[in-house]
Coordinates of C-alpha atoms in Angstrom, one line a residue:
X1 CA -9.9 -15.9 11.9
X2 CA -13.2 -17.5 13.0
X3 CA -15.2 -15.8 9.8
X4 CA -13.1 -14.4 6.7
X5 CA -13.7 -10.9 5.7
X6 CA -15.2 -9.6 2.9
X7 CA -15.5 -5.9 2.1
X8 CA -17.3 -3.9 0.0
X9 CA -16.5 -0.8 -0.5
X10 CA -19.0 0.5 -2.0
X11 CA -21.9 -0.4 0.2
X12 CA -21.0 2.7 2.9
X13 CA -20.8 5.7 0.0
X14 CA -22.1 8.4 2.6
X15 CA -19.7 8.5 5.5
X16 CA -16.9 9.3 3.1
X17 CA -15.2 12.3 2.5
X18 CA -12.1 14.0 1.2
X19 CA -9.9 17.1 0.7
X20 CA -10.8 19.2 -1.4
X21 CA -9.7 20.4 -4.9
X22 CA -6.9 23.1 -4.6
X23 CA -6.1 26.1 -7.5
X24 CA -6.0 26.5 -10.9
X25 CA -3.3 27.8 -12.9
X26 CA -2.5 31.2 -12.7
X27 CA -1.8 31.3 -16.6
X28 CA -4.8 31.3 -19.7
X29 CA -4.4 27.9 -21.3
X30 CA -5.5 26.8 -25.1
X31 CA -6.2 23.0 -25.4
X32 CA -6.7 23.8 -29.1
X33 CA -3.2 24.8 -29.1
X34 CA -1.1 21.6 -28.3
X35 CA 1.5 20.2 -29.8
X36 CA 2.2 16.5 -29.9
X37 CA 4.4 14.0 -31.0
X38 CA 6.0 16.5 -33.7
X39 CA 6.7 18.8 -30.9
X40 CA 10.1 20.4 -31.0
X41 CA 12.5 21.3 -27.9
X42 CA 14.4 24.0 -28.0
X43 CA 17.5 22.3 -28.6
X44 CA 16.4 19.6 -30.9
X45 CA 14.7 19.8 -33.9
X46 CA 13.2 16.0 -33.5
X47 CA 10.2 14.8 -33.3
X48 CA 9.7 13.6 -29.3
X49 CA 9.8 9.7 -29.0
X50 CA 6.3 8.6 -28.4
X51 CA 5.0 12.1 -28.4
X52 CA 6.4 12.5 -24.7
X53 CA 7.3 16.2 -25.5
X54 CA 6.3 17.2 -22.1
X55 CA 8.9 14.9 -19.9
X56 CA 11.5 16.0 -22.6
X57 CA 10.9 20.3 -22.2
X58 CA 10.7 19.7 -18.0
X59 CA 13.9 17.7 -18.5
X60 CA 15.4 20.5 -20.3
X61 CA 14.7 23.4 -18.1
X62 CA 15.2 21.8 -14.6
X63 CA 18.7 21.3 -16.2
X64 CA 19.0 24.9 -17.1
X65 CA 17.4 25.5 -13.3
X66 CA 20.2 23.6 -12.2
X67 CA 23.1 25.5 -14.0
X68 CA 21.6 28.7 -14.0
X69 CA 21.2 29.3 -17.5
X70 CA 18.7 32.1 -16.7
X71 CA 18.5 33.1 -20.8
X72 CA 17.8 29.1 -21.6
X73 CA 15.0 28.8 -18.2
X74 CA 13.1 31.6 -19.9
X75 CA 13.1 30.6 -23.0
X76 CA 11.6 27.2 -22.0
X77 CA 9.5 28.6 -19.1
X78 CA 7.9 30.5 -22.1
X79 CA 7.7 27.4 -24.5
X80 CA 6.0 25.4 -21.8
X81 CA 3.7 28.1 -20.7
X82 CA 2.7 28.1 -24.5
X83 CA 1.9 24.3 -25.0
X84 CA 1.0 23.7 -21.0
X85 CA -2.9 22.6 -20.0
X86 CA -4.7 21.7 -17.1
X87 CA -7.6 20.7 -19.2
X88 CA -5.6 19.2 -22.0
X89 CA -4.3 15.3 -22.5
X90 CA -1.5 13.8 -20.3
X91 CA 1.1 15.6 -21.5
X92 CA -0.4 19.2 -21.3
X93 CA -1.3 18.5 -17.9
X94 CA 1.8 17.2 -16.6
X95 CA 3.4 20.3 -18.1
X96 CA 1.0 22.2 -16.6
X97 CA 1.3 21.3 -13.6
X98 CA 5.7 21.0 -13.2
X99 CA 5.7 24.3 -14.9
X100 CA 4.2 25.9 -11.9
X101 CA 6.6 24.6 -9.9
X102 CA 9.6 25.2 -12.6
X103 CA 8.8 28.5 -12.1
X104 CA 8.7 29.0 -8.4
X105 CA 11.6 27.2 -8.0
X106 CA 13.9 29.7 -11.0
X107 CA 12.4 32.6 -9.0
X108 CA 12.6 31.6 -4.8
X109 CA 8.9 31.5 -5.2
X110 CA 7.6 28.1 -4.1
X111 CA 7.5 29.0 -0.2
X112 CA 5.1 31.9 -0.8
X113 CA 3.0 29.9 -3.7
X114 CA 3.0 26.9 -1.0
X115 CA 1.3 29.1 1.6
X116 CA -1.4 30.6 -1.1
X117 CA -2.4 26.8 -2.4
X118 CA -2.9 25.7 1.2
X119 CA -4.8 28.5 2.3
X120 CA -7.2 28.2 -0.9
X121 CA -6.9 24.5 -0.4
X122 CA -8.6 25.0 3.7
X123 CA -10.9 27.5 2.5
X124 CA -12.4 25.4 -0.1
X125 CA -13.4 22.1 1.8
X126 CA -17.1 21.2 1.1
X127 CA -18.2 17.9 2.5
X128 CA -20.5 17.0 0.2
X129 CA -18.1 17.9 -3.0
X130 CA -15.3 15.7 -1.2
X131 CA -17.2 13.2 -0.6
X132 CA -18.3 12.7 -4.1
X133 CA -14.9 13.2 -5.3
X134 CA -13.3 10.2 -3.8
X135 CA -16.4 7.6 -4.2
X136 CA -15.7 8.2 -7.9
X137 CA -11.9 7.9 -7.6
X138 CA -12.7 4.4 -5.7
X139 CA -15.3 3.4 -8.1
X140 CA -12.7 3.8 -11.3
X141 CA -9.4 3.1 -9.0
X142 CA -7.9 0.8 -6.2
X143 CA -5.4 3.6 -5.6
X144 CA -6.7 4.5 -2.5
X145 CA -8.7 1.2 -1.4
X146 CA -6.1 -0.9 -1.6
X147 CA -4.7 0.1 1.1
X148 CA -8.0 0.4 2.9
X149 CA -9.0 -3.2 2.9
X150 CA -4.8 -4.6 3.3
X151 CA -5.1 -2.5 6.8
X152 CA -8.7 -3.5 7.9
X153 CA -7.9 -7.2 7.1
X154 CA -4.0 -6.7 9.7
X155 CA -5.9 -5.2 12.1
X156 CA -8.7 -7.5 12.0
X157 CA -6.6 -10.6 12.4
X158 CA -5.0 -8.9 14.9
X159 CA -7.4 -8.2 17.1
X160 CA -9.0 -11.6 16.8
X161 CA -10.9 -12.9 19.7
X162 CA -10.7 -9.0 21.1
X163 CA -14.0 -8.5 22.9
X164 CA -13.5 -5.3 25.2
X165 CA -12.4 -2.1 24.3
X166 CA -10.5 -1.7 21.1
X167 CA -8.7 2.1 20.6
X168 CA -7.7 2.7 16.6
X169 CA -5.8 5.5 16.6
X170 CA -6.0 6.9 12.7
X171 CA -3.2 9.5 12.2
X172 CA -4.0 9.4 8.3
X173 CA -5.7 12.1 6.3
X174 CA -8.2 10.2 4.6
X175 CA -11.2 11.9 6.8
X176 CA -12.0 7.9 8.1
X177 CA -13.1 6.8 4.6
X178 CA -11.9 3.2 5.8
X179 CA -13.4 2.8 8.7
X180 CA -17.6 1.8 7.6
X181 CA -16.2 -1.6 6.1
X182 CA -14.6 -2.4 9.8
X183 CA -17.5 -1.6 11.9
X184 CA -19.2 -3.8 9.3
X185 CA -17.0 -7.0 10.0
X186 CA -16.7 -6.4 13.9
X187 CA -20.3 -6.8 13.9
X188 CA -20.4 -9.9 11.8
X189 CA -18.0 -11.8 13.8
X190 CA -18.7 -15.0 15.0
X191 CA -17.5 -13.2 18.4
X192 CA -19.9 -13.8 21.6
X193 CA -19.8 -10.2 22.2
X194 CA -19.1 -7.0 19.9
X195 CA -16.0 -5.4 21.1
X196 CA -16.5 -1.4 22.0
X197 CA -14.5 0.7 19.2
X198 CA -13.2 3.5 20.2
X199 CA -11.6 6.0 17.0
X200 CA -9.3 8.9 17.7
X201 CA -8.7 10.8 14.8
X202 CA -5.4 13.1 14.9
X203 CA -5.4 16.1 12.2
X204 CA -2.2 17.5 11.2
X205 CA -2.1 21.4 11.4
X206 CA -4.1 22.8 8.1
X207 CA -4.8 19.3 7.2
X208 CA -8.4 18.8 7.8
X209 CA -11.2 21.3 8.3
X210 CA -13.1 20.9 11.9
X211 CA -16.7 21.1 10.6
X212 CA -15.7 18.3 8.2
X213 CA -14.3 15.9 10.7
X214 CA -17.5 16.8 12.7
X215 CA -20.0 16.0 9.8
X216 CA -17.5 12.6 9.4
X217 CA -17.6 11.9 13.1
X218 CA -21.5 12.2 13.4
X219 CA -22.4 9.6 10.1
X220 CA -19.6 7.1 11.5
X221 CA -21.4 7.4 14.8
X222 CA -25.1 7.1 13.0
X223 CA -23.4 3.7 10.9
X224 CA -22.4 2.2 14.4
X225 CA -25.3 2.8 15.6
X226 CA -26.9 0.6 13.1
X227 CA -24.5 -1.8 12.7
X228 CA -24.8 -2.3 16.2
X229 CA -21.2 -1.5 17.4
X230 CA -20.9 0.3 20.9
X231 CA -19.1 3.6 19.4
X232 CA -16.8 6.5 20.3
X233 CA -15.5 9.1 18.1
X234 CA -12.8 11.7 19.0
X235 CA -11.1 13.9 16.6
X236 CA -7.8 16.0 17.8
X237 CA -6.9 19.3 16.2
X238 CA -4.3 21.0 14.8
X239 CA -1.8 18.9 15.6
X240 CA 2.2 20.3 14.9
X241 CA 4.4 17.1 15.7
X242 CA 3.4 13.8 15.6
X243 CA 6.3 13.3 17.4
X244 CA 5.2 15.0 20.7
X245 CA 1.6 13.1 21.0
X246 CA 1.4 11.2 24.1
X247 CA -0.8 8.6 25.9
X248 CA -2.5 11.4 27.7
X249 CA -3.5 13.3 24.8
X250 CA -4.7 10.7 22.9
X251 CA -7.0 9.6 25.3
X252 CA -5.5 6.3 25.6
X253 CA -6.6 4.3 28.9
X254 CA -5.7 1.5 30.7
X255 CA -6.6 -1.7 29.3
X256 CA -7.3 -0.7 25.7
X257 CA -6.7 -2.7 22.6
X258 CA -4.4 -0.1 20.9
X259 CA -4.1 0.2 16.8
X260 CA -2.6 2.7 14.8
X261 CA -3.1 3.3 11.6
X262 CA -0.8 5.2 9.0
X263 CA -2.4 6.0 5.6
X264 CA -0.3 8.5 3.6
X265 CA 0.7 9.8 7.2
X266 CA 4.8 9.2 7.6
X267 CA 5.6 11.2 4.2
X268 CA 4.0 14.3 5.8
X269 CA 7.0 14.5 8.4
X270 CA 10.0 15.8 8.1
X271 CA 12.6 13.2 7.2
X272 CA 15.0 14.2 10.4
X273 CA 11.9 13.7 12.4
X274 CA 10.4 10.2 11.4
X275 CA 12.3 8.2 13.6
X276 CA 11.1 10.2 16.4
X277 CA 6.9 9.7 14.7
X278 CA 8.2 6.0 14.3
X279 CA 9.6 6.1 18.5
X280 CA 5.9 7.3 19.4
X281 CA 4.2 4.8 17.7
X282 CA 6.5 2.7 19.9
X283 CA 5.4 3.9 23.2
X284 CA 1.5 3.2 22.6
X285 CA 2.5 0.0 23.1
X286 CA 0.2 -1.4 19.9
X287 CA -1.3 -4.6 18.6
X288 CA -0.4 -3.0 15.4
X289 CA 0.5 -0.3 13.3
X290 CA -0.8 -0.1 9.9
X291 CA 1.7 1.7 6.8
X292 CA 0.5 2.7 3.2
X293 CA 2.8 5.0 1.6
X294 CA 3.0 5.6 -2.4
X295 CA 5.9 4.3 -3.7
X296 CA 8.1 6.6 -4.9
X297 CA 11.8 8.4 -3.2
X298 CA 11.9 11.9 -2.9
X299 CA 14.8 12.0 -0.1
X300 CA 17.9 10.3 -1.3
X301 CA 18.2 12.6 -4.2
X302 CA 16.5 16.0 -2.5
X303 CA 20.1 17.8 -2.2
X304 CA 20.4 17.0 -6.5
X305 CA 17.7 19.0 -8.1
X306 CA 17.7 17.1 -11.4
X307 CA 17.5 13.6 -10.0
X308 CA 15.1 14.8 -7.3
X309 CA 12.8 16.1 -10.4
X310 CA 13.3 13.0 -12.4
X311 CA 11.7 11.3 -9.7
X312 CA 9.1 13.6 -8.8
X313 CA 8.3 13.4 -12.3
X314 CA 8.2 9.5 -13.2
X315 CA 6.1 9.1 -10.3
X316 CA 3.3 11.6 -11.5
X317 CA 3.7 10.4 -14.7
X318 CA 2.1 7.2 -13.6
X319 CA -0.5 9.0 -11.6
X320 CA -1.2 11.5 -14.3
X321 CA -1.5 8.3 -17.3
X322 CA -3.5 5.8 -14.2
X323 CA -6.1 8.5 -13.8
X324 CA -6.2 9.6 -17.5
X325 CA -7.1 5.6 -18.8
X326 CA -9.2 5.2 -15.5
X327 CA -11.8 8.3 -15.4
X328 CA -13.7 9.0 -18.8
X329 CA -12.9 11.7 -21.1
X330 CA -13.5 15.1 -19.7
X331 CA -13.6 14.0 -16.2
X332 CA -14.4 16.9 -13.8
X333 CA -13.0 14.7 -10.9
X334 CA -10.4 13.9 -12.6
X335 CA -9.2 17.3 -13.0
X336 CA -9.8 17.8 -9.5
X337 CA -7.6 15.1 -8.9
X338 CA -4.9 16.5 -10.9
X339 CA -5.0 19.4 -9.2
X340 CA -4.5 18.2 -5.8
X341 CA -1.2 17.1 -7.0
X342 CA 0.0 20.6 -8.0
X343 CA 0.8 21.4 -4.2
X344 CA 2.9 18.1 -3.1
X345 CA 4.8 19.0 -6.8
X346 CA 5.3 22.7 -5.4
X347 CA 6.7 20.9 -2.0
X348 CA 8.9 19.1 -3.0
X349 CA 10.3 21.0 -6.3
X350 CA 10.6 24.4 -5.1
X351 CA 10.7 24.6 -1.1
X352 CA 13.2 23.3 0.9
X353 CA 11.8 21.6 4.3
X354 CA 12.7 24.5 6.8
X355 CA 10.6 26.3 4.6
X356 CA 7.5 24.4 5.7
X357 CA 5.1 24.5 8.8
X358 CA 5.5 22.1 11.8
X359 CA 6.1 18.3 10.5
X360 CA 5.0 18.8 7.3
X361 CA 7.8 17.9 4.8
X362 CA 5.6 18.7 1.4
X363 CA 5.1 14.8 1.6
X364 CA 8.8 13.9 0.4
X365 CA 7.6 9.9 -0.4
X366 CA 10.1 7.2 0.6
X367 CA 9.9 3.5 -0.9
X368 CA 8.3 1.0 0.8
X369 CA 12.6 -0.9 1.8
X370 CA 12.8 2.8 2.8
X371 CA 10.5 2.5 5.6
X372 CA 10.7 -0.5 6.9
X373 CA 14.4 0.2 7.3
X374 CA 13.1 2.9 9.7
X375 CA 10.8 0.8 11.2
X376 CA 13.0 -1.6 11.7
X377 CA 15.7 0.4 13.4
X378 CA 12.8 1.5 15.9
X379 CA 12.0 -2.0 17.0
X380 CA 9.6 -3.0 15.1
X381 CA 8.8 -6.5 13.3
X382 CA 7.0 -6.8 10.3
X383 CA 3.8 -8.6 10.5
X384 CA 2.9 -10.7 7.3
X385 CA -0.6 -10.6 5.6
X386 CA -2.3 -13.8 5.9
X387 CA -3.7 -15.8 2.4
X388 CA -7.1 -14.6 3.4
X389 CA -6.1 -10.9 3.4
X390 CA -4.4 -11.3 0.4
X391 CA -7.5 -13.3 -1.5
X392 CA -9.3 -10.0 -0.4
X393 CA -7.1 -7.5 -1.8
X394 CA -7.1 -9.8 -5.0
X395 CA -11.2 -9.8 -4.9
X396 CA -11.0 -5.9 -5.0
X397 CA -8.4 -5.4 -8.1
X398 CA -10.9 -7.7 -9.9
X399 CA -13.3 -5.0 -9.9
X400 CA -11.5 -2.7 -12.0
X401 CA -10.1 -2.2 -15.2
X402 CA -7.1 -4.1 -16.8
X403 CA -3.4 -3.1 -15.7
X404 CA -4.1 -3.6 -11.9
X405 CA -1.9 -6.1 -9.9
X406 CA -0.6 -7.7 -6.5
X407 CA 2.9 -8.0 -5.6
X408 CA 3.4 -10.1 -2.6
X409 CA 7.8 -10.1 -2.3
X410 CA 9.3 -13.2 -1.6
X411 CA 12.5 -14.3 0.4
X412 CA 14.2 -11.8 2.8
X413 CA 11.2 -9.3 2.1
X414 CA 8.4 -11.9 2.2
X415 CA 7.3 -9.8 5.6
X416 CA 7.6 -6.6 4.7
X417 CA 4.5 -5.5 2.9
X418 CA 2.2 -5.6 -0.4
X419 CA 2.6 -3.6 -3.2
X420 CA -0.4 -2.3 -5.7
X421 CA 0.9 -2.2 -9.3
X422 CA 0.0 0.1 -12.1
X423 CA 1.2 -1.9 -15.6
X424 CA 3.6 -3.5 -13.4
X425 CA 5.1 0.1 -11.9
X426 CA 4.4 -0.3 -8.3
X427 CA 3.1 2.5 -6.6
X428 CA 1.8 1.9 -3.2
X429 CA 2.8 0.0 -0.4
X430 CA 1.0 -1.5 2.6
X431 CA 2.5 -2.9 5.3
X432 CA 1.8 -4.2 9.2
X433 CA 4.4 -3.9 11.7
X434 CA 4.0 -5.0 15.8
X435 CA 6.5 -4.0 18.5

């Protein structure tokens, strides 16, 4: 590239927004209450190895769940609910949290519970809330900006020397939280003339609130305006199927730079319909296509309940202990974070996918070799991130605590993407792929 990019994310805090906190337990909780590392199970009377009673209890009763022990679910359905907190440490919270969907699951509740969490979830967006919510997760965490400044430096490269009319196409749900530090570097190219951007935003069905998009839309508008970037913003609606967007309803015209971006966005399909999301992609004919997805695999093992909850349950394990050493003690967005995760849990614990509205899969995660197998098989090629994107991603994991770290793979899979680690667990992926 002419001038390397350098981001800051932190320089743009008011065009940034985000979904907003879901529901609280229906059960009264006592932090005072807990029980820790000399926590029994109901089958042991050992004290849990590092005081992970939690994991152990979960364990337990998705086994009983499994073999329909119904006297052995509610007995541990009634321990949990005893020790289980949303406001206490790691352990109370994951229980907290699993237990809600423990129990929707023993009783062919979770489609019903699903629908309630979403709708309380739609009602409750406030822009200014949201907004404040995720500034603070990117100030304590590169969860989220990781991926952020990995796809702004792809697309960047790949559009070099692009001086017309470049058309991103963001089918993520991260209300354009990405997009300030862009506009910034298209304007401070060493280009001979600022290339018009044109952003199309496509929202899922239930996924994003209209007056929030149109609050979003209007400050990215006001920051191109003063970053002097010729600027269009469109947002598309309640959106069913990825799969059945077309050239015409996007907007897309002749002669346009095309770039799609994928942020979170693939897991939200239904797995027998992601090739078909993938095949779409195909047909906008792109410069590239953007992928972050959290690393984790919630569809080999959906059809085995236990090994689909082990899963499901290391992952937010990670998430759970990342946020609980990143945010300071008695965090409000922290809790708000946690709480997010109790509908994905619900998804993919207790409903089964024909259960759930249009693509919507309740975000059943695949691993990063997972998706660019699919990728792959839809002709794409991987695109590799150059030393200068890398050096950036590197520049922003400096800014946070200890624990952070970048994996770029090596041989065979050298192409095929970055991946964020937490304590050397890695748990997101970003990737660039051309057709």
């Amino acid at each position: 590239m002419a001038k390397k990019t350098h981001y800051n994310i932190f320089s743009n805090q008011q065009y940034i927004g985000h979904e907003a906190a879901a529901m609280d337990m229906h059960h009264n909780n006592h932090p005072q209450n807990s029980h820790t590392s000399t926590s029994h199970t109901s089958d042991s009377s050992e004290p849990c190895e590092n005081g992970k009673w939690a994991s152990k209890l979960l364990r337990e009763c998705a086994r009983a769940i499994s073999d329909r022990d119904s006297a052995k679910i509610h007995h541990l359905l009634w321990m949990l609910n005893e020790l289980a907190s949303p406001y206490g440490d790691c352990e109370q919270k994951l229980a907290s949290y699993f237990l809600q969907a423990l129990f929707c699951k023993a009783t062919c509740s979770g489609q019903r519970s699903y629908k309630t969490l979403t709708s309380v979830a739609e009602k409750s967006h406030s822009f200014d809330a949201a907004r404040k919510l995720i500034l603070k997760f990117q100030e304590v965490s590169p969860w989220t900006t990781f991926g952020h400044v990995a796809s702004n430096g792809a697309i960047l490269e790949a559009l070099e020397g692009e001086t017309k009319l470049i058309h991103i196409i963001d089918l993520s749900n991260t209300l354009c939280t990405q997009w300030p530090t862009l506009l910034e570097a298209l304007a401070t190219r060493n280009d001979i003339e600022t290339p018009h951007l044109k952003l199309t935003v496509v929202a899922l069905t239930g996924s994003i609130v209209g007056s929030v998009m149109k609050q979003v839309g209007q400050r990215m508008e006001k920051f191109a305006r003063l970053m002097g970037v010729p600027f269009e913003f469109n947002a598309i609606y309640g959106v069913d199927h990825l799969g059945g967007l077309t050239k015409e309803r996007l907007g897309v015209q002749e002669g346009e730079s095309i770039v799609v971006n994928c942020v979170g966005t693939l897991r939200r399909v239904k797995e027998e319909k992601r090739g078909t999301v993938i095949g779409m992609l195909k047909s906008l004919n792109p410069r590239v296509v953007t992928v972050v997805e959290e690393e984790a695999d919630f569809c080999s093992s959906k059809n085995d309940f236990v090994k689909s909850f082990e899963e499901c349950l290391r992952f937010y394990t990670l998430y759970f202990e990342m946020l609980e050493e990143s945010f300071p003690p008695i965090s409000n967005e922290q809790l708000m974070l946690e709480r997010e995760c109790s509908k994905s849990i619900l998804g993919v614990l207790a409903c089964s996918g024909d259960e759930l509205v249009g693509d919507h899969d309740g975000e059943r995660r695949e691993r990063g070799i997972q998706w660019s197998r699919r990728l792959k098989e839809e002709a794409f090629s991987p695109v590799g991130f150059s030393d200068d994107v890398v050096d950036d991603v590197k520049a922003l994991l400096k800014r946070y605590h200890t624990g952070w770290s970048l994996v770029v793979p090596q041989g065979d899979d050298y192409l095929s993407g970055l991946y964020l680690t937490w304590k050397e667990e890695p748990v997101v992926w970003a990737s660039a792929w051309k057709p």
